Amino acid sequence: MLGDLDREANARLQFKIFKRRRIIKRRHHKSSNPLHSFRYGSHIRRTYSLLIKEFDKNGYIQQKYVRKVIDIPKIFSFKSNFDDSILVYKMLLSSYILGVGHVILNFTSCKKADIANFELLNVLVDALVELKERYNYGLHYPTHKFIKCVCSKYDGKTNKYLHAFKYHQLEEEFCDDSKFLPLNLFKGRNRRSYKENMKAIAVSQIVDFVRESVRAMDVDLSVNGQNSLEGFTSEVLNNAEDHSLAKSEWFVNGIAFNEVQEDVNVIELNLSIMNVGLSMYGGFEETKEQNISIYNKLDDLYEEHVQKFPSNKVFSRESMFMLYMLNEGISRLKYLDDSRGHGTMNFIEAFIELGSFGEINNKFQPRLNIISGHSVLTCDNKYKPYKDGTFRKISLNKDRSIRSLPDKDYLQYNQEYFPGTILECKIYLNKEHTQNILKANGTAETYN
């Protein structure tokens, strides 16, 4: 009888040993095959940054947007293809966080891209990498997901963007004699303790970026020119800080191309400043009680415009209020500081002046796009700011009157939504013209 008990105990022991070996083997198998998904849904949500939480709040992270491969549209531009561009970011966030496997951004068919899209792409890719690191911290089996890009078959400039921002090596067939200079992503956190220092660094980097770009034309900014550039750039960053999420970041990025376009040697200067949080319209609505006097005036102006809408075109309230808010003296924080409401106008005037080569050659029109919420507002040499009494105004119409309707091509409303504001600038610099205007204004020095 004792022998039977010994055999039974031995069998149980062997079973436990074999079971333990199977568990160890299974764990070894898992560890040798890296995980390509976030297994713990509640844990991944706890690692969201403020920025990702804001996009999640606005419906960017949903199962319906998950893709194995994300095809970048032919036109990757907020100005020309807003809705399809926003969908790329919904698919990127959803596929990375909710999907299984690596994420592929396929630029194969892309024929045109802009700096604002690459800035937002950089910001979100960095945010996802940081999210993965926070999620993996302390886990025995971490997730190994990554994002890779397939370059364009058609557009060398898109591939130069990808190369400059370290997504893909520039293939030999797209290498030419042109040169390009990336500013590289810079971000400042919206915290009182050191935000002024971060802003000063950003302003300095932007000034150095512009100086390095124009030096290719044997021109350098004078001390006066540098001070002017620092001044209006600082004001724009103030606006970005004011509209950013509390304790979140604002972002700056840019790239300059020195190349031949349309048989003319030009420098194409691209700059983008972005914040995530309230849209321009959303921020103004939030403070309407404090700004009741200004708000009522704009509300009355909008009702006046509504009566003028043609049957085939209705401008949205959001878009029209964006236009009103660009005009000098209008600010959602006017009730806190009576001097507010000048920064964006200074920026618009300075960059349109620097891009005035477009008045000589229409193929090189400067473009300044303000992207916020559902709307895109465009400024260029056709509809410049103008003086009306003591204030500078912009109306985006040939009447130069804020009471007339804007040109529909310069004020667009879209179905998709961007939670924040991007100021995107593109100007073209020609050597002779740039030397003349900068020397005439006392803002440049020509090398001997």
Short mmCIF file of C-alpha atoms in Angstrom, two decimals:
data_model
loop_
_atom_site.label_atom_id
_atom_site.label_comp_id
_atom_site.label_asym_id
_atom_site.label_seq_id
_atom_site.Cartn_x
_atom_site.Cartn_y
_atom_site.Cartn_z
CA MET A 1 0.00 0.00 0.00
CA LEU A 2 2.89 2.37 0.89
CA GLY A 3 4.47 1.71 -2.49
CA ASP A 4 1.28 2.81 -4.26
CA LEU A 5 1.24 6.08 -2.26
CA ASP A 6 4.87 6.74 -3.15
CA ARG A 7 4.20 6.16 -6.82
CA GLU A 8 1.16 8.50 -6.71
CA ALA A 9 3.16 11.23 -4.94
CA ASN A 10 5.98 10.81 -7.45
CA ALA A 11 3.54 11.11 -10.34
CA ARG A 12 2.10 14.34 -8.88
CA LEU A 13 5.61 15.71 -8.46
CA GLN A 14 6.55 14.87 -12.05
CA PHE A 15 3.33 16.51 -13.27
CA LYS A 16 4.22 19.70 -11.40
CA ILE A 17 7.74 19.65 -12.83
CA PHE A 18 6.51 19.17 -16.41
CA LYS A 19 3.88 21.88 -15.90
CA ARG A 20 6.52 24.28 -14.62
CA ARG A 21 8.77 23.48 -17.58
CA ARG A 22 5.90 24.21 -20.00
CA ILE A 23 5.31 27.60 -18.33
CA ILE A 24 9.00 28.47 -18.51
CA LYS A 25 9.13 27.34 -22.14
CA ARG A 26 6.07 29.40 -22.99
CA ARG A 27 7.57 32.48 -21.33
CA HIS A 28 10.84 31.96 -23.15
CA HIS A 29 8.93 31.65 -26.41
CA LYS A 30 7.11 34.94 -25.73
CA SER A 31 10.28 36.77 -24.77
CA SER A 32 12.03 35.59 -27.93
CA ASN A 33 9.15 36.94 -30.03
CA PRO A 34 8.82 40.67 -29.19
CA LEU A 35 5.28 41.93 -28.63
CA HIS A 36 3.97 44.33 -31.23
CA SER A 37 0.85 45.52 -29.42
CA PHE A 38 -0.17 47.13 -26.16
CA ARG A 39 -1.86 44.25 -24.34
CA TYR A 40 -3.20 46.14 -21.34
CA GLY A 41 -5.78 48.69 -22.51
CA SER A 42 -6.30 50.34 -19.14
CA HIS A 43 -2.53 50.58 -18.60
CA ILE A 44 -1.88 52.24 -21.95
CA ARG A 45 -4.55 54.85 -21.26
CA ARG A 46 -2.89 55.71 -17.97
CA THR A 47 0.33 56.51 -19.84
CA TYR A 48 -1.29 59.07 -22.18
CA SER A 49 0.42 62.45 -22.11
CA LEU A 50 -1.66 65.65 -21.97
CA LEU A 51 -1.17 66.03 -25.71
CA ILE A 52 -2.41 62.52 -26.57
CA LYS A 53 -5.32 62.93 -24.15
CA GLU A 54 -6.37 66.03 -26.06
CA PHE A 55 -6.37 64.21 -29.38
CA ASP A 56 -8.21 61.28 -27.79
CA LYS A 57 -10.83 63.68 -26.42
CA ASN A 58 -11.40 64.93 -29.96
CA GLY A 59 -12.02 61.44 -31.39
CA TYR A 60 -8.61 60.73 -32.93
CA ILE A 61 -8.11 57.31 -31.29
CA GLN A 62 -10.74 54.80 -32.43
CA GLN A 63 -10.72 51.22 -33.69
CA LYS A 64 -12.27 52.24 -37.01
CA TYR A 65 -9.11 54.16 -37.92
CA VAL A 66 -6.70 51.24 -37.37
CA ARG A 67 -4.68 50.32 -40.47
CA LYS A 68 -1.70 48.06 -41.20
CA VAL A 69 -0.47 50.54 -43.79
CA ILE A 70 -1.37 54.24 -43.75
CA ASP A 71 -1.40 55.64 -47.28
CA ILE A 72 -0.39 59.30 -47.32
CA PRO A 73 -2.60 61.26 -49.77
CA LYS A 74 -1.19 62.68 -52.99
CA ILE A 75 -1.57 66.17 -51.54
CA PHE A 76 -0.44 66.17 -47.90
CA SER A 77 -1.42 69.74 -47.14
CA PHE A 78 -3.84 71.39 -44.71
CA LYS A 79 -4.45 74.24 -47.15
CA SER A 80 -5.20 72.02 -50.16
CA ASN A 81 -6.40 68.77 -48.54
CA PHE A 82 -7.35 69.39 -44.91
CA ASP A 83 -9.72 66.48 -44.27
CA ASP A 84 -7.50 63.76 -45.76
CA SER A 85 -4.50 65.15 -43.89
CA ILE A 86 -6.30 65.01 -40.53
CA LEU A 87 -7.36 61.42 -41.26
CA VAL A 88 -3.66 60.46 -41.50
CA TYR A 89 -3.16 61.46 -37.87
CA LYS A 90 -6.30 59.66 -36.73
CA MET A 91 -5.00 56.51 -38.41
CA LEU A 92 -1.48 57.02 -37.02
CA LEU A 93 -2.59 57.38 -33.39
CA SER A 94 -5.23 54.64 -33.61
CA SER A 95 -3.02 52.14 -35.45
CA TYR A 96 -0.09 52.60 -33.08
CA ILE A 97 -2.10 52.49 -29.85
CA LEU A 98 -4.90 50.06 -30.73
CA GLY A 99 -3.44 48.02 -33.59
CA VAL A 100 -1.18 44.97 -33.72
CA GLY A 101 2.18 45.14 -35.49
CA HIS A 102 4.36 47.95 -36.72
CA VAL A 103 2.92 51.06 -38.38
CA ILE A 104 3.90 51.88 -41.96
CA LEU A 105 3.49 55.40 -43.35
CA ASN A 106 3.35 54.95 -47.11
CA PHE A 107 4.36 58.13 -48.98
CA THR A 108 4.60 56.28 -52.32
CA SER A 109 1.88 58.32 -54.06
CA CYS A 110 2.58 61.65 -52.33
CA LYS A 111 3.36 64.46 -54.78
CA LYS A 112 3.19 67.47 -52.48
CA ALA A 113 3.69 68.00 -48.74
CA ASP A 114 3.95 71.00 -46.43
CA ILE A 115 5.89 71.93 -43.31
CA ALA A 116 2.80 72.04 -41.05
CA ASN A 117 2.04 68.39 -41.74
CA PHE A 118 5.61 67.33 -41.09
CA GLU A 119 5.69 69.34 -37.87
CA LEU A 120 2.51 67.65 -36.61
CA LEU A 121 3.85 64.26 -37.76
CA ASN A 122 7.07 64.84 -35.80
CA VAL A 123 5.17 65.91 -32.70
CA LEU A 124 2.89 62.87 -32.71
CA VAL A 125 5.64 60.36 -33.53
CA ASP A 126 7.72 61.71 -30.63
CA ALA A 127 4.65 61.53 -28.37
CA LEU A 128 4.02 57.89 -29.34
CA VAL A 129 7.63 56.89 -28.73
CA GLU A 130 7.46 58.49 -25.27
CA LEU A 131 4.15 56.73 -24.61
CA LYS A 132 5.73 53.35 -25.46
CA GLU A 133 8.60 54.03 -23.08
CA ARG A 134 6.23 54.90 -20.24
CA TYR A 135 4.07 51.85 -20.97
CA ASN A 136 7.07 49.49 -21.05
CA TYR A 137 8.56 50.79 -17.82
CA GLY A 138 8.62 47.92 -15.30
CA LEU A 139 7.02 45.34 -17.64
CA HIS A 140 8.72 41.95 -17.98
CA TYR A 141 7.59 41.66 -21.60
CA PRO A 142 7.76 45.13 -23.18
CA THR A 143 6.11 46.13 -26.44
CA HIS A 144 8.40 46.62 -29.43
CA LYS A 145 6.44 48.70 -31.95
CA PHE A 146 7.95 51.15 -34.37
CA ILE A 147 6.90 53.47 -37.17
CA LYS A 148 8.60 53.28 -40.54
CA CYS A 149 8.17 55.29 -43.73
CA VAL A 150 8.13 54.37 -47.41
CA CYS A 151 9.32 57.32 -49.50
CA SER A 152 7.57 58.93 -52.48
CA LYS A 153 8.03 57.61 -56.00
CA TYR A 154 7.26 60.99 -57.51
CA ASP A 155 8.28 63.95 -55.37
CA GLY A 156 11.86 64.69 -54.45
CA LYS A 157 10.88 67.48 -52.06
CA THR A 158 8.66 65.14 -50.02
CA ASN A 159 11.62 62.77 -49.78
CA LYS A 160 13.86 65.64 -48.69
CA TYR A 161 11.40 66.36 -45.89
CA LEU A 162 11.56 62.69 -44.88
CA HIS A 163 15.36 62.74 -44.99
CA ALA A 164 15.73 66.06 -43.15
CA PHE A 165 13.44 64.93 -40.35
CA LYS A 166 15.17 61.52 -40.11
CA TYR A 167 12.39 59.25 -41.39
CA HIS A 168 14.11 57.88 -44.50
CA GLN A 169 17.43 58.17 -46.28
CA LEU A 170 17.30 60.24 -49.48
CA GLU A 171 17.62 57.87 -52.41
CA GLU A 172 20.23 58.59 -55.06
CA GLU A 173 17.72 59.33 -57.82
CA PHE A 174 16.41 62.32 -55.81
CA CYS A 175 19.83 63.75 -54.98
CA ASP A 176 20.57 66.91 -56.96
CA ASP A 177 22.54 70.12 -56.58
CA SER A 178 19.96 71.72 -54.32
CA LYS A 179 20.63 72.24 -50.61
CA PHE A 180 18.26 72.15 -47.69
CA LEU A 181 18.53 73.31 -44.10
CA PRO A 182 16.19 71.90 -41.42
CA LEU A 183 15.40 73.92 -38.31
CA ASN A 184 14.46 70.67 -36.51
CA LEU A 185 11.63 70.38 -34.03
CA PHE A 186 11.82 72.62 -31.00
CA LYS A 187 9.30 72.64 -28.18
CA GLY A 188 8.72 74.79 -25.13
CA ARG A 189 6.63 73.80 -22.14
CA ASN A 190 3.93 76.19 -21.02
CA ARG A 191 5.07 76.55 -17.42
CA ARG A 192 5.69 79.82 -15.62
CA SER A 193 8.91 78.73 -13.98
CA TYR A 194 10.96 78.60 -17.16
CA LYS A 195 8.71 79.34 -20.11
CA GLU A 196 10.40 82.70 -20.80
CA ASN A 197 13.77 80.97 -21.03
CA MET A 198 12.42 78.32 -23.41
CA LYS A 199 10.75 80.99 -25.53
CA ALA A 200 13.99 82.99 -25.72
CA ILE A 201 15.85 79.89 -26.93
CA ALA A 202 13.17 79.24 -29.57
CA VAL A 203 13.29 82.85 -30.79
CA SER A 204 17.09 82.67 -31.00
CA GLN A 205 16.91 79.44 -33.02
CA ILE A 206 14.37 80.92 -35.46
CA VAL A 207 16.53 84.02 -35.98
CA ASP A 208 19.62 81.85 -36.56
CA PHE A 209 17.61 79.69 -38.98
CA VAL A 210 16.53 82.73 -41.05
CA ARG A 211 20.02 84.23 -40.94
CA GLU A 212 21.59 80.97 -42.12
CA SER A 213 19.03 80.77 -44.93
CA VAL A 214 19.66 84.27 -46.31
CA ARG A 215 23.44 83.94 -46.00
CA ALA A 216 23.29 81.78 -49.12
CA MET A 217 22.48 85.07 -50.87
CA ASP A 218 25.52 86.85 -49.41
CA VAL A 219 23.22 88.74 -47.04
CA ASP A 220 23.02 88.79 -43.27
CA LEU A 221 20.47 90.39 -40.99
CA SER A 222 21.67 93.56 -39.33
CA VAL A 223 21.26 94.07 -35.58
CA ASN A 224 18.08 96.04 -36.34
CA GLY A 225 16.78 93.22 -38.55
CA GLN A 226 17.53 90.61 -35.90
CA ASN A 227 15.76 92.67 -33.23
CA SER A 228 12.68 93.05 -35.44
CA LEU A 229 12.58 89.33 -36.21
CA GLU A 230 13.00 88.50 -32.52
CA GLY A 231 10.24 90.93 -31.58
CA PHE A 232 7.42 89.67 -33.75
CA THR A 233 8.44 86.01 -33.37
CA SER A 234 8.30 86.43 -29.60
CA GLU A 235 4.79 87.85 -29.87
CA VAL A 236 3.61 84.89 -31.93
CA LEU A 237 5.08 82.48 -29.37
CA ASN A 238 3.23 84.43 -26.67
CA ASN A 239 0.02 83.64 -28.54
CA ALA A 240 1.01 79.97 -28.82
CA GLU A 241 1.63 79.84 -25.07
CA ASP A 242 -1.69 81.51 -24.30
CA HIS A 243 -3.65 78.95 -26.33
CA SER A 244 -1.71 75.83 -25.32
CA LEU A 245 -2.96 73.26 -22.85
CA ALA A 246 -1.88 74.01 -19.30
CA LYS A 247 1.55 72.43 -18.66
CA SER A 248 1.69 71.31 -22.29
CA GLU A 249 4.04 72.38 -25.10
CA TRP A 250 4.13 74.66 -28.09
CA PHE A 251 6.22 73.61 -31.10
CA VAL A 252 8.37 75.21 -33.80
CA ASN A 253 9.81 73.61 -36.93
CA GLY A 254 11.07 74.69 -40.33
CA ILE A 255 13.11 73.88 -43.41
CA ALA A 256 14.75 75.98 -46.13
CA PHE A 257 15.46 74.78 -49.68
CA ASN A 258 18.10 76.45 -51.86
CA GLU A 259 17.22 75.33 -55.37
CA VAL A 260 16.19 76.27 -58.90
CA GLN A 261 12.43 76.54 -59.41
CA GLU A 262 10.84 77.74 -62.66
CA ASP A 263 14.38 78.48 -63.96
CA VAL A 264 14.95 80.90 -61.06
CA ASN A 265 17.36 80.34 -58.18
CA VAL A 266 15.42 80.85 -54.98
CA ILE A 267 15.44 79.97 -51.32
CA GLU A 268 12.14 78.52 -50.24
CA LEU A 269 11.76 79.23 -46.53
CA ASN A 270 9.18 77.19 -44.57
CA LEU A 271 8.32 77.81 -40.93
CA SER A 272 5.60 76.38 -38.69
CA ILE A 273 4.56 77.31 -35.13
CA MET A 274 1.97 75.11 -33.42
CA ASN A 275 0.09 74.74 -30.17
CA VAL A 276 -2.40 72.07 -29.11
CA GLY A 277 -5.43 72.96 -27.03
CA LEU A 278 -8.19 75.43 -27.76
CA SER A 279 -8.74 76.59 -31.34
CA MET A 280 -8.73 80.34 -31.91
CA TYR A 281 -12.52 80.36 -32.04
CA GLY A 282 -12.87 78.03 -29.05
CA GLY A 283 -10.60 80.23 -26.95
CA PHE A 284 -12.56 83.35 -27.88
CA GLU A 285 -15.86 81.67 -27.01
CA GLU A 286 -14.44 80.56 -23.67
CA THR A 287 -13.71 84.14 -22.61
CA LYS A 288 -16.77 85.84 -24.10
CA GLU A 289 -18.16 86.82 -20.69
CA GLN A 290 -14.94 88.60 -19.77
CA ASN A 291 -14.71 90.10 -23.29
CA ILE A 292 -18.41 90.88 -23.58
CA SER A 293 -17.99 94.30 -25.22
CA ILE A 294 -15.65 93.07 -27.98
CA TYR A 295 -17.59 89.81 -28.34
CA ASN A 296 -20.89 91.64 -28.94
CA LYS A 297 -19.27 93.84 -31.60
CA LEU A 298 -17.97 90.78 -33.47
CA ASP A 299 -21.30 89.02 -33.06
CA ASP A 300 -23.08 92.00 -34.63
CA LEU A 301 -20.53 92.07 -37.46
CA TYR A 302 -21.12 88.38 -38.13
CA GLU A 303 -24.89 88.90 -38.31
CA GLU A 304 -24.27 91.71 -40.80
CA HIS A 305 -22.15 89.34 -42.91
CA VAL A 306 -24.78 86.59 -42.74
CA GLN A 307 -27.18 88.88 -44.59
CA LYS A 308 -24.65 89.15 -47.42
CA PHE A 309 -23.94 85.43 -47.86
CA PRO A 310 -24.67 84.33 -51.45
CA SER A 311 -26.86 81.29 -51.97
CA ASN A 312 -23.92 79.16 -53.12
CA LYS A 313 -21.50 80.09 -50.31
CA VAL A 314 -22.01 80.29 -46.55
CA PHE A 315 -19.03 81.16 -44.36
CA SER A 316 -19.01 79.43 -41.00
CA ARG A 317 -19.14 81.40 -37.76
CA GLU A 318 -15.82 79.86 -36.68
CA SER A 319 -14.02 80.93 -39.87
CA MET A 320 -15.41 84.47 -39.83
CA PHE A 321 -14.48 84.95 -36.18
CA MET A 322 -10.94 83.77 -36.99
CA LEU A 323 -10.74 86.55 -39.57
CA TYR A 324 -12.09 89.15 -37.15
CA MET A 325 -9.61 88.08 -34.48
CA LEU A 326 -6.60 88.75 -36.72
CA ASN A 327 -7.44 92.43 -36.79
CA GLU A 328 -5.46 94.68 -34.50
CA GLY A 329 -6.92 95.31 -31.08
CA ILE A 330 -8.91 92.04 -31.00
CA SER A 331 -7.75 89.42 -28.50
CA ARG A 332 -9.42 86.88 -26.27
CA LEU A 333 -7.13 88.14 -23.47
CA LYS A 334 -7.83 91.83 -24.06
CA TYR A 335 -9.58 92.04 -20.70
CA LEU A 336 -6.31 91.06 -18.98
CA ASP A 337 -3.96 93.29 -20.98
CA ASP A 338 -5.13 96.18 -23.13
CA SER A 339 -1.97 95.95 -25.27
CA ARG A 340 -2.88 92.47 -26.54
CA GLY A 341 -3.98 91.90 -30.15
CA HIS A 342 -0.90 92.95 -32.17
CA GLY A 343 1.42 89.94 -32.37
CA THR A 344 -0.11 88.01 -35.26
CA MET A 345 -0.48 91.15 -37.39
CA ASN A 346 3.22 91.97 -36.87
CA PHE A 347 4.11 88.46 -37.98
CA ILE A 348 1.87 88.65 -41.07
CA GLU A 349 3.28 91.99 -42.18
CA ALA A 350 6.91 91.06 -41.66
CA PHE A 351 6.78 87.78 -43.56
CA ILE A 352 4.72 89.16 -46.43
CA GLU A 353 7.28 91.94 -46.79
CA LEU A 354 10.16 89.48 -46.70
CA GLY A 355 8.34 87.41 -49.33
CA SER A 356 7.61 90.36 -51.62
CA PHE A 357 9.50 88.69 -54.47
CA GLY A 358 6.06 87.27 -55.30
CA GLU A 359 4.98 90.74 -56.45
CA ILE A 360 7.72 90.66 -59.10
CA ASN A 361 7.23 87.03 -60.08
CA ASN A 362 3.71 85.74 -59.47
CA LYS A 363 4.97 82.13 -59.41
CA PHE A 364 6.59 82.79 -56.05
CA GLN A 365 3.74 84.14 -53.97
CA PRO A 366 4.29 83.94 -50.20
CA ARG A 367 1.70 81.95 -48.28
CA LEU A 368 0.82 82.27 -44.65
CA ASN A 369 -1.80 79.75 -43.53
CA ILE A 370 -3.47 79.91 -40.14
CA ILE A 371 -4.91 76.47 -39.37
CA SER A 372 -7.22 76.24 -36.38
CA GLY A 373 -10.21 74.07 -35.50
CA HIS A 374 -12.04 73.36 -38.75
CA SER A 375 -10.69 76.40 -40.58
CA VAL A 376 -7.78 77.48 -42.76
CA LEU A 377 -7.19 81.20 -43.34
CA THR A 378 -4.63 82.27 -45.96
CA CYS A 379 -2.73 85.56 -46.29
CA ASP A 380 -0.52 86.57 -49.21
CA ASN A 381 0.48 89.58 -51.32
CA LYS A 382 -2.97 89.76 -52.91
CA TYR A 383 -4.76 90.75 -49.71
CA LYS A 384 -2.28 92.48 -47.45
CA PRO A 385 -2.95 94.12 -44.09
CA TYR A 386 -3.88 97.80 -44.40
CA LYS A 387 -4.20 100.78 -42.06
CA ASP A 388 -7.69 101.85 -41.02
CA GLY A 389 -7.40 104.78 -38.65
CA THR A 390 -4.99 103.81 -35.90
CA PHE A 391 -5.43 100.05 -36.40
CA ARG A 392 -4.04 97.61 -38.95
CA LYS A 393 -6.70 95.38 -40.47
CA ILE A 394 -7.02 92.50 -42.89
CA SER A 395 -10.26 91.64 -44.68
CA LEU A 396 -9.18 89.18 -47.43
CA ASN A 397 -11.13 91.08 -50.07
CA LYS A 398 -10.40 93.62 -52.80
CA ASP A 399 -12.59 96.24 -51.10
CA ARG A 400 -10.14 96.45 -48.17
CA SER A 401 -13.17 96.57 -45.91
CA ILE A 402 -13.93 94.27 -42.99
CA ARG A 403 -17.64 94.74 -43.72
CA SER A 404 -17.34 93.07 -47.14
CA LEU A 405 -17.23 89.30 -47.50
CA PRO A 406 -13.80 87.61 -47.78
CA ASP A 407 -12.58 85.75 -50.84
CA LYS A 408 -13.79 82.15 -50.46
CA ASP A 409 -10.40 80.79 -51.58
CA TYR A 410 -8.74 82.50 -48.62
CA LEU A 411 -11.11 81.36 -45.87
CA GLN A 412 -12.04 77.68 -45.78
CA TYR A 413 -14.12 75.55 -43.42
CA ASN A 414 -13.61 71.78 -43.31
CA GLN A 415 -15.35 68.73 -41.90
CA GLU A 416 -12.43 67.47 -39.79
CA TYR A 417 -11.08 69.26 -36.71
CA PHE A 418 -7.61 70.14 -35.46
CA PRO A 419 -7.46 70.81 -31.69
CA GLY A 420 -5.22 73.85 -31.65
CA THR A 421 -3.62 76.34 -34.03
CA ILE A 422 -0.79 76.10 -36.57
CA LEU A 423 0.78 79.14 -38.18
CA GLU A 424 2.43 77.96 -41.40
CA CYS A 425 4.60 80.26 -43.50
CA LYS A 426 6.18 79.77 -46.93
CA ILE A 427 8.18 82.56 -48.58
CA TYR A 428 10.54 82.66 -51.55
CA LEU A 429 13.75 84.68 -51.44
CA ASN A 430 15.62 85.79 -54.55
CA LYS A 431 19.16 87.06 -54.09
CA GLU A 432 18.99 90.44 -55.84
CA HIS A 433 15.49 91.25 -54.63
CA THR A 434 16.22 90.20 -51.04
CA GLN A 435 19.41 92.29 -50.92
CA ASN A 436 17.50 95.34 -52.18
CA ILE A 437 14.56 95.17 -49.77
CA LEU A 438 16.63 94.31 -46.72
CA LYS A 439 19.19 97.05 -47.40
CA ALA A 440 16.40 99.56 -48.11
CA ASN A 441 14.86 98.82 -44.72
CA GLY A 442 18.19 98.84 -42.92
CA THR A 443 17.63 95.26 -41.83
CA ALA A 444 20.49 93.61 -43.72
CA GLU A 445 24.18 93.81 -44.36
CA THR A 446 25.73 92.65 -47.65
CA TYR A 447 28.98 90.72 -47.57
CA ASN A 448 31.89 92.22 -49.50
#
